[in-house]
mmCIF file of C-alpha atoms in Angstrom:
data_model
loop_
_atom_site.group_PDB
_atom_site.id
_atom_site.type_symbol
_atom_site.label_atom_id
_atom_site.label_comp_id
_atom_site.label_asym_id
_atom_site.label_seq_id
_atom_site.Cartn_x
_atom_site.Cartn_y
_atom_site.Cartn_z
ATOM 1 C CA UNK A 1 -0.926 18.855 14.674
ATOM 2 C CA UNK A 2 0.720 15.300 15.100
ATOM 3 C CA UNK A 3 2.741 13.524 12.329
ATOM 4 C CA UNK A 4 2.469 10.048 12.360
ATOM 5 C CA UNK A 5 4.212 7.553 9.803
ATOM 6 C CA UNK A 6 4.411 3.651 9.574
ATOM 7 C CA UNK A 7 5.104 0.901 6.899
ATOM 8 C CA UNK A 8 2.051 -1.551 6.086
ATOM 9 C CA UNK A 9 4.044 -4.464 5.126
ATOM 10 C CA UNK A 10 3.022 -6.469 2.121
ATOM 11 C CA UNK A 11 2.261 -9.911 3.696
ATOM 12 C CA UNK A 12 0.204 -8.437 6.642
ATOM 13 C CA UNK A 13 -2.623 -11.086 7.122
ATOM 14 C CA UNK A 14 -5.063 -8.303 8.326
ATOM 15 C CA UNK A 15 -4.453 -5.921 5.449
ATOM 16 C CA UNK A 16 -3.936 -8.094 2.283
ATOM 17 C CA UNK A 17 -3.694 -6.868 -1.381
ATOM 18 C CA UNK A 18 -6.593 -7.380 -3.183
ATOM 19 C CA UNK A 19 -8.467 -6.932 -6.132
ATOM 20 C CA UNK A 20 -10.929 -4.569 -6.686
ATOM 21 C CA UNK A 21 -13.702 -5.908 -8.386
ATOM 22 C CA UNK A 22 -14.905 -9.233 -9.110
ATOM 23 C CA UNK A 23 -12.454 -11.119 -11.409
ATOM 24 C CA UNK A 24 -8.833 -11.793 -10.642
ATOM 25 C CA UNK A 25 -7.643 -9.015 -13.059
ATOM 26 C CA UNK A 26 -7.136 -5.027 -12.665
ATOM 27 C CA UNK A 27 -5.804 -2.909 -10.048
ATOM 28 C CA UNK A 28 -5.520 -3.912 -6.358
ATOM 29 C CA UNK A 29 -6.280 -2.069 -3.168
ATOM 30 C CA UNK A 30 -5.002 -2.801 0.910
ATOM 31 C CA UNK A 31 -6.191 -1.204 3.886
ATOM 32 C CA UNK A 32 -3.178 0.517 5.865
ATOM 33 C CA UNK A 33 -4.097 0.540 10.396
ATOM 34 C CA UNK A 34 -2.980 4.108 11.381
ATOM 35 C CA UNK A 35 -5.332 3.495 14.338
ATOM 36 C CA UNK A 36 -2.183 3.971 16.698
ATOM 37 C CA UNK A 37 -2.205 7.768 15.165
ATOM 38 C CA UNK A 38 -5.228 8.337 17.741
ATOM 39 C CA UNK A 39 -6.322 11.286 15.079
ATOM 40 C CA UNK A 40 -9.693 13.124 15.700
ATOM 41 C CA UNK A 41 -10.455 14.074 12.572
ATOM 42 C CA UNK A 42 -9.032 13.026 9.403
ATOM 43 C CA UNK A 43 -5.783 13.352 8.914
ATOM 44 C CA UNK A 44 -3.447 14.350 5.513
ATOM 45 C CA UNK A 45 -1.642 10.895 4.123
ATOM 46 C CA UNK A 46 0.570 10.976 1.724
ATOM 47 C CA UNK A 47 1.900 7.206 0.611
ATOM 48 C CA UNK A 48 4.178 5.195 -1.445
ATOM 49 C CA UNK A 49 5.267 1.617 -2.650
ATOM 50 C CA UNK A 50 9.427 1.001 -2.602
ATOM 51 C CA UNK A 51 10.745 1.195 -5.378
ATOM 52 C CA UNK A 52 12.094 -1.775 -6.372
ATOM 53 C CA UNK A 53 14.137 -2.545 -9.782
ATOM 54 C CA UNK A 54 16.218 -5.665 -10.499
ATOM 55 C CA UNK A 55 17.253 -7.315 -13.835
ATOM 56 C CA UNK A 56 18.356 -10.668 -13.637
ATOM 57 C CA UNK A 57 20.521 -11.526 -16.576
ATOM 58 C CA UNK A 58 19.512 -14.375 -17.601
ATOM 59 C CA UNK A 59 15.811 -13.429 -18.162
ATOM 60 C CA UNK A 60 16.153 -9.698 -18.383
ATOM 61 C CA UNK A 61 13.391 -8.806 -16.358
ATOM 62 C CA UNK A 62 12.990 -5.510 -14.794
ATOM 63 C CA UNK A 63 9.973 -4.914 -12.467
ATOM 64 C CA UNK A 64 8.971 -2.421 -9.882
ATOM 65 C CA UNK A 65 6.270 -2.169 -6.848
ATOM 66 C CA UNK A 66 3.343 -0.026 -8.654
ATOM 67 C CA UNK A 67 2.106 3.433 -7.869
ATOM 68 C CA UNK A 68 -0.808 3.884 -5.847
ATOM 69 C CA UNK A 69 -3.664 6.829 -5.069
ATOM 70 C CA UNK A 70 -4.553 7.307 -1.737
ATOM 71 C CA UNK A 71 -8.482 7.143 -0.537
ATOM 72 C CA UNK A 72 -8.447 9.516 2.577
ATOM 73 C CA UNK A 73 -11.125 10.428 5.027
ATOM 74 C CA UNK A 74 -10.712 8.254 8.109
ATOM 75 C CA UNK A 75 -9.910 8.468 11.351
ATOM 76 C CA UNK A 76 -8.277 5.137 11.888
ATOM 77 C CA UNK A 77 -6.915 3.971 8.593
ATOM 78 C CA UNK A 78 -6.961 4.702 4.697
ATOM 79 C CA UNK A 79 -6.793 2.622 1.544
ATOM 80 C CA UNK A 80 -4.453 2.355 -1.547
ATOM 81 C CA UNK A 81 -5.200 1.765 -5.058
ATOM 82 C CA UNK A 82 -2.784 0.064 -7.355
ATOM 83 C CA UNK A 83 -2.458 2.528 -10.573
ATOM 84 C CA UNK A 84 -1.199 -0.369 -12.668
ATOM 85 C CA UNK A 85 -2.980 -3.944 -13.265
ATOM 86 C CA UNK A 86 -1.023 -6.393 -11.014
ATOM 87 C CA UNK A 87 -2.007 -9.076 -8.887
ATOM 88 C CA UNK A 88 -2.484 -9.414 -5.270
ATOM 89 C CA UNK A 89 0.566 -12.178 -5.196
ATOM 90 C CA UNK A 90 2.543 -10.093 -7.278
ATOM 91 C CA UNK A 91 2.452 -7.353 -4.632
ATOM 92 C CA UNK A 92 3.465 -9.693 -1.701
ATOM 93 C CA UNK A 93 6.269 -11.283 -4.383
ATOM 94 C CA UNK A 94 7.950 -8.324 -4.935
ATOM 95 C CA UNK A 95 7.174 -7.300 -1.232
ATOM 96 C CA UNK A 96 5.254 -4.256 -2.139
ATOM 97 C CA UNK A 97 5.317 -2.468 1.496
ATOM 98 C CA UNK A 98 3.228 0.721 1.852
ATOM 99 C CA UNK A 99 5.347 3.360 3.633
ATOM 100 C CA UNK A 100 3.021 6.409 4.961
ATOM 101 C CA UNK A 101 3.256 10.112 6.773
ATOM 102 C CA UNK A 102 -0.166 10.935 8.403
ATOM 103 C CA UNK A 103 -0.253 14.888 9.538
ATOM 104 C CA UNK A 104 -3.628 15.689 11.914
ATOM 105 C CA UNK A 105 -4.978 16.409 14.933
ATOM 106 C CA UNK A 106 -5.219 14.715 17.880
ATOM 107 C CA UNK A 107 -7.023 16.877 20.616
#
């Protein structure tokens, strides 16, 4: 078995945050590229948002990337899933990266 791991960067033009469903409210989902993995059959991903907390005095606000589920089963890439309503601008704002470890097979 082969790890592979990577960072899907928030503002990547080919892999935006999005929402789900029609409307411009609810969760949002991106599509991370592990084609560069070269797995052969699907591989185990496990996935997370930084963590990101700041207050800023003057407006006491205190906000973090959100936590996301994983949709597995491809060779080439996988998506994420937003667990909290946000939107797709507030996940490139706050620079909402998807860091990823990919365990599978390669031959």
């Amino acid at each position: 078995a082969l790890g592979c791991s990577g960072v899907s960067r928030a503002d990547d033009p080919n892999n935006k945050w999005m929402y789900i469903g029609p409307g411009n409210t609810g969760p949002v989902w991106k599509r991370v590229d592990m084609s560069g993995c070269h797995f052969v059959s699907p591989p185990i991903v496990t996935a997370t948002t930084r963590d990101v907390f700041e207050t800023y005095s003057d407006i006491n606000e205190i906000y973090a990337c959100p936590s996301i589920i994983t949709q597995n089963g491809y060779l080439d890439n996988f998506y994420v899933i937003s667990k909290q309503n946000i939107s797709p601008e507030y996940a490139r704002e706050k620079q909402c990266n998807v860091h990823w470890v990919a365990i599978g097979y390669t031959c």
